[in-house]
Amino acid sequence: MSFDTLGLSPTIIANLQRQNYQKPTPIQEQAIPAVLSGQDVMAAAQTGTGKTAGFTLPILERLAKGERVKSNHIRALILTPTRELAAQVGDSVQTYSEGLSLSSAVVFGGVKINPQMMRLRKGVDILVATPGRLLDLHQQNAVKFSQVEVLVLDEADRMLDMGFIRDINKILDLLPKKRQNLLFSATFSEDIKALAKKLVRNPVEISVNPANATAVTVEQWVYPTDKNKKPKLLSYLIGHHNWQQVLIFCKTKHGANRLTRHLEADGISALAIHGNKSQGARTKALAQFKEGKIRALVATDIAARGLDIDQLPQVVNFELPHVAEDYVHRIGRTGRAGSTGQAISLVCADEFKLLVAIERLSQKLIPRQEIEGFEASNPVPKSHDVRPFKAKKPKKPKTPKVEHQDGQRSGEVAQGHKPPAKKRPTRSDNPYAKNTSNRRRGKPTGGNRGKPIGKSLNK
Ligand code: AMP
């Protein structure tokens, strides 16, 4: 399929050609016609699938035909969980809208509000925003919503993870009732489904990745080692393979800072990106990483969410994430839009349970490699079972077993010919019980997170 057949105007197609996009990605093939038709859309798609163009291109097409935006008004609102993602989506909107007479702006917190207020004065067709700053601007009458035609919730799962549900609900209450709604999320939890119920009407459902399946173009390896050997092993891997652009995940901000210092001491240029860094420092670190000025970017999960770094070759999990689904998000940064990437995890014995959770979530064993001199002296056991977790069931409280005169016991009488009483499910005894309670064998669910939207839609 080519972009020509999707109903986009020649100006937009020319912009895509300039970006060297040869053909639409699967999500674009499905989302573009659906959005153009004016329907609501609910899409399960991770960063890296081309989802931004999937919603932006048809929005541009629709807005180009509509009426002009009034001062302080907006016509399309794209909500994102993080500043970085907002900036990236804003850049994409600008790139794709070149030559169209449509305006766009990006607003997020952590920077001065006044320039953003000035920018909104004339009105903008497409506003990309993080929820908190958008509400601040609305409170100050800098932005008005009565002209909003389209709402996009991008990375809705992360917005909920980050506690934005109240802000989102407030924003929804302020928007005109008649509008098109597009909901994009990497995973579909019960919470997201509840949000979707309020948000979308008869949506076109799109799913380009089986929920929670790790991207097929990513080669994955586990390096079993000891905790104290990890920093040196990482330096060795970077040096030995001559990796020039590697994104490294740590669990904590302090851990990320410590590791950055270690890499620098080993002569590997590195910067950390996490919540304690100012917006300026984060943007600068990301820019330097993208331009190849530094080799390693050490990030925490929240800071890294949605980072768009083209064809990132290497992702390293210096520590495994506590929530197995975050592994899928992390390695989604590599092997993007058709290119192949490598995701490597340094795993110590303490992390065995986390590894099992990841392998069971993605339903495959990740191959292991050992490097001489860095082997785990405290061995990481091998997992053999990649079936999804099954919720453990509690024992039914025993009915007092009183002997009856006829020789039957009361419990037996009560149950009669019924099959044995079903036990109620409870949290499983694994540390990720929160995310596993809904799993059933054979269904690639992520517990409460990550259920496919609809079976028929999984490709
Ligand atoms: P996204 O999932 O929206 O973050 O996009 C991931 C990356 O894929 C971005 O760097 C886009 O520039 C790139 N991309 C999007 N659509 C296409 C396409 N049709 N062909 C090639 N690259 C694309």
CSV table of N, CA, C and O and ligand atoms in Angstrom, one decimal, residues 3 21-25 28 46-53 96 308 310 336-337, ligand 1:
chain,number,residue,atom,x,y,z
A,3,PHE,N,1.0,5.7,0.3
A,3,PHE,CA,0.3,6.9,1.0
A,3,PHE,C,-0.8,7.4,0.0
A,3,PHE,O,-1.8,8.0,0.5
A,21,TYR,N,9.5,8.6,3.9
A,21,TYR,CA,8.6,7.5,4.2
A,21,TYR,C,8.2,6.9,2.9
A,21,TYR,O,7.5,7.5,2.1
A,22,GLN,N,8.5,5.6,2.7
A,22,GLN,CA,8.2,5.0,1.5
A,22,GLN,C,6.7,4.5,1.5
A,22,GLN,O,6.0,4.6,0.5
A,23,LYS,N,6.3,3.9,2.6
A,23,LYS,CA,4.9,3.4,2.6
A,23,LYS,C,4.4,3.5,4.0
A,23,LYS,O,5.2,3.6,5.0
A,24,PRO,N,3.1,3.5,4.2
A,24,PRO,CA,2.5,3.7,5.5
A,24,PRO,C,2.9,2.4,6.4
A,24,PRO,O,3.0,1.3,5.9
A,25,THR,N,3.0,2.7,7.7
A,25,THR,CA,3.2,1.5,8.6
A,25,THR,C,1.8,0.9,8.9
A,25,THR,O,0.8,1.6,8.5
A,28,GLN,N,-0.7,3.1,10.5
A,28,GLN,CA,-1.1,4.3,9.6
A,28,GLN,C,-2.1,3.8,8.6
A,28,GLN,O,-3.1,4.5,8.3
A,46,GLN,N,2.3,0.8,20.3
A,46,GLN,CA,3.4,1.4,21.0
A,46,GLN,C,4.1,2.5,20.3
A,46,GLN,O,4.0,2.6,19.1
A,47,THR,N,4.9,3.2,21.0
A,47,THR,CA,5.8,4.2,20.4
A,47,THR,C,6.7,3.4,19.4
A,47,THR,O,7.1,2.2,19.7
A,48,GLY,N,7.0,3.9,18.3
A,48,GLY,CA,7.8,3.2,17.3
A,48,GLY,C,7.1,2.6,16.2
A,48,GLY,O,7.7,2.1,15.2
A,49,THR,N,5.7,2.6,16.3
A,49,THR,CA,4.9,2.0,15.2
A,49,THR,C,4.5,3.0,14.2
A,49,THR,O,3.9,2.6,13.2
A,50,GLY,N,4.9,4.2,14.4
A,50,GLY,CA,4.4,5.3,13.5
A,50,GLY,C,3.1,5.9,13.9
A,50,GLY,O,2.4,6.5,13.0
A,51,LYS,N,2.7,5.7,15.1
A,51,LYS,CA,1.4,6.1,15.5
A,51,LYS,C,1.2,7.6,15.4
A,51,LYS,O,0.1,8.1,15.2
A,52,THR,N,2.2,8.4,15.7
A,52,THR,CA,2.1,9.9,15.7
A,52,THR,C,1.6,10.3,14.3
A,52,THR,O,0.6,11.1,14.2
A,53,ALA,N,2.2,9.8,13.2
A,53,ALA,CA,1.8,10.2,11.9
A,53,ALA,C,0.4,9.6,11.7
A,53,ALA,O,-0.5,10.2,11.0
A,96,TYR,N,4.9,17.5,9.4
A,96,TYR,CA,3.9,17.0,8.5
A,96,TYR,C,3.0,18.1,7.9
A,96,TYR,O,2.3,17.9,6.9
A,308,ASP,N,11.4,9.6,21.2
A,308,ASP,CA,11.5,9.2,19.8
A,308,ASP,C,12.9,9.4,19.3
A,308,ASP,O,13.4,10.4,19.0
A,310,ASP,N,15.3,7.9,16.5
A,310,ASP,CA,15.2,7.1,15.3
A,310,ASP,C,16.1,5.9,15.3
A,310,ASP,O,17.3,6.0,15.6
A,336,ARG,N,12.7,0.2,15.8
A,336,ARG,CA,11.5,0.9,15.5
A,336,ARG,C,11.3,1.0,14.0
A,336,ARG,O,12.2,0.9,13.2
A,337,ALA,N,10.0,1.1,13.6
A,337,ALA,CA,9.6,1.3,12.3
A,337,ALA,C,10.4,0.4,11.3
A,337,ALA,O,10.9,0.9,10.3
B,1,AMP,P1,6.1,7.0,16.4
B,1,AMP,O1,5.7,5.6,16.7
B,1,AMP,O2,5.0,7.9,16.0
B,1,AMP,O3,6.9,7.5,17.6
B,1,AMP,O4,7.1,6.9,15.2
B,1,AMP,C1,8.3,6.3,15.3
B,1,AMP,C2,9.3,6.7,14.2
B,1,AMP,O5,8.9,6.1,12.9
B,1,AMP,C3,9.5,8.2,14.0
B,1,AMP,O6,10.8,8.5,14.0
B,1,AMP,C4,8.9,8.4,12.6
B,1,AMP,O7,9.6,9.5,12.0
B,1,AMP,C5,9.1,7.1,11.9
B,1,AMP,N1,8.0,6.8,10.9
B,1,AMP,C6,6.7,7.1,11.1
B,1,AMP,N2,6.0,6.7,10.0
B,1,AMP,C7,6.9,6.2,9.1
B,1,AMP,C8,6.8,5.6,7.8
B,1,AMP,N3,5.7,5.5,7.2
B,1,AMP,N4,8.0,5.2,7.2
B,1,AMP,C9,9.2,5.3,7.9
B,1,AMP,N5,9.3,5.8,9.1
B,1,AMP,C10,8.2,6.3,9.7
